CSV table of C-alpha atoms in Angstrom, one decimal:
chain,number,residue,atom,x,y,z
J,1,MET,CA,-0.3,0.0,-0.2
J,2,GLY,CA,3.1,2.4,0.3
J,3,THR,CA,2.3,5.9,1.7
J,4,CYS,CA,-1.4,4.8,1.8
J,5,PHE,CA,-0.8,2.8,5.1
J,6,SER,CA,1.3,3.7,7.9
J,7,ASN,CA,1.3,0.9,10.3
J,8,GLY,CA,0.6,2.0,13.9
J,9,MET,CA,1.2,5.7,13.5
J,10,TYR,CA,-0.6,8.8,11.8
J,11,PRO,CA,-0.2,9.0,8.4
J,12,TYR,CA,1.4,12.2,6.4
J,13,ILE,CA,-1.1,13.0,3.9
J,14,ASP,CA,-0.1,15.7,1.3
J,15,PRO,CA,-3.1,18.0,1.0
J,16,GLY,CA,-1.1,20.4,-1.7
J,17,THR,CA,-0.8,17.7,-4.3
J,18,GLY,CA,-4.9,16.9,-3.6
J,19,GLY,CA,-4.1,14.2,-0.9
J,20,GLY,CA,-7.3,13.7,1.4
J,21,ILE,CA,-8.0,11.9,4.4
J,22,ASP,CA,-11.1,11.0,2.3
J,23,GLY,CA,-9.1,9.0,-0.6
J,24,MET,CA,-6.5,7.2,2.6
J,25,ILE,CA,-10.2,5.7,3.7
J,26,ALA,CA,-11.1,4.8,0.4
J,27,ALA,CA,-7.8,3.2,-0.3
J,28,ALA,CA,-7.9,0.9,3.2
J,29,ASP,CA,-11.6,0.0,2.4
J,30,LYS,CA,-10.3,-1.5,-1.2
J,31,ILE,CA,-7.8,-3.0,0.8
J,32,LEU,CA,-9.9,-4.9,3.1
J,33,SER,CA,-12.5,-5.3,0.2
J,34,VAL,CA,-10.1,-7.9,-1.3
J,35,ALA,CA,-8.1,-9.2,2.0
J,36,ASP,CA,-8.3,-11.9,3.9
J,37,ASN,CA,-6.9,-12.8,7.7
J,38,HIS,CA,-4.1,-14.1,5.7
J,39,THR,CA,-3.0,-11.3,3.4
J,40,LYS,CA,0.3,-9.1,4.2
J,41,ILE,CA,0.2,-5.7,3.9
J,42,VAL,CA,3.0,-3.6,3.1
J,43,ALA,CA,3.0,-0.4,4.8
J,44,GLY,CA,5.0,2.8,3.9
J,45,HIS,CA,5.8,3.5,7.3
J,46,GLY,CA,6.0,0.7,10.1
J,47,PRO,CA,6.1,-2.7,10.6
J,48,LEU,CA,4.6,-5.5,7.7
J,49,GLY,CA,0.6,-5.1,8.8
J,50,ASN,CA,-2.2,-7.4,8.1
J,51,ARG,CA,-6.3,-7.4,7.9
J,52,ALA,CA,-6.7,-6.4,11.5
J,53,ASP,CA,-3.9,-3.7,11.6
J,54,LEU,CA,-5.6,-1.8,8.2
J,55,THR,CA,-8.7,-2.0,10.1
J,56,LYS,CA,-7.7,-0.2,13.1
J,57,SER,CA,-6.1,2.4,11.0
J,58,ARG,CA,-8.9,2.9,8.4
J,59,ASP,CA,-10.9,3.1,12.0
J,60,MET,CA,-8.2,6.1,13.3
J,61,LEU,CA,-9.0,7.9,10.2
J,62,ILE,CA,-12.9,7.8,10.5
J,63,THR,CA,-12.8,9.0,14.0
J,64,SER,CA,-10.0,11.4,12.9
J,65,ARG,CA,-11.7,12.9,10.1
J,66,ASP,CA,-14.9,13.0,12.0
J,67,ARG,CA,-13.8,14.8,15.1
J,68,VAL,CA,-11.8,17.5,13.1
J,69,GLN,CA,-14.9,17.6,10.6
J,70,LYS,CA,-16.8,18.8,13.6
J,71,LEU,CA,-14.6,21.4,14.9
J,72,LYS,CA,-14.3,22.7,11.6
J,73,SER,CA,-17.9,23.1,10.9
J,74,ALA,CA,-18.4,24.7,14.4
J,75,GLY,CA,-16.2,27.5,12.8
J,76,LYS,CA,-12.9,26.5,14.6
J,77,SER,CA,-9.7,27.4,12.9
J,78,ALA,CA,-7.0,24.9,12.4
J,79,LEU,CA,-5.2,26.6,15.2
J,80,GLU,CA,-8.3,26.2,17.3
J,81,ALA,CA,-8.9,22.8,16.8
J,82,VAL,CA,-5.3,22.2,17.4
J,83,ALA,CA,-5.7,23.4,20.9
J,84,GLU,CA,-9.2,21.3,21.3
J,85,LYS,CA,-7.0,18.2,21.6
J,86,PRO,CA,-9.1,16.1,20.1
J,87,PHE,CA,-7.2,13.0,19.4
J,88,ALA,CA,-5.7,12.8,23.3
J,89,ASP,CA,-7.2,9.6,23.5
J,90,LEU,CA,-5.7,8.4,19.8
J,91,ASP,CA,-2.1,10.3,20.5
J,92,PRO,CA,-0.9,7.5,22.8
J,93,VAL,CA,-1.3,4.6,20.0
J,94,TRP,CA,-0.9,6.4,16.6
J,95,GLY,CA,1.1,9.3,17.7
J,96,LYS,CA,4.8,7.9,18.1
J,97,GLY,CA,6.1,8.4,14.4
J,98,ILE,CA,7.1,11.1,12.1
J,99,ILE,CA,3.9,13.5,13.1
J,100,ASN,CA,2.3,13.9,16.4
J,101,GLY,CA,-1.6,14.9,17.1
J,102,ASP,CA,-1.2,18.2,16.6
J,103,GLN,CA,0.3,18.1,13.3
J,104,PHE,CA,-2.2,15.3,12.4
J,105,VAL,CA,-4.8,17.4,13.1
J,106,GLN,CA,-3.9,20.2,11.1
J,107,ILE,CA,-3.3,17.8,8.2
J,108,VAL,CA,-7.3,16.4,8.5
J,109,TYR,CA,-8.2,20.0,8.8
J,110,LEU,CA,-6.5,20.9,5.3
J,111,THR,CA,-8.0,17.9,3.7
J,112,LEU,CA,-11.6,18.6,4.7
């Protein structure tokens, strides 16, 4: 999957080149539709994954999108959204890579 899947960490999504969180979710859904419990999924970052790992990542992406969309729809700026700490519960699991939770809030915000 390359950079469409970062196993165990927040992914980098490049809004400057048309990347979006909805595209990341769609990519995960596509692979999940053909993967089974024996499928090995090569991540762009992190260890070799499997269907369960990709499912957890996709669920995190959906949760992240929904939380940031709620803040953006409420009129919060990107920095105000960061200040709300919407990923505080996700950071211990997903924030150990090259992107931390505050950065990921801003990335998601820009892709919505």
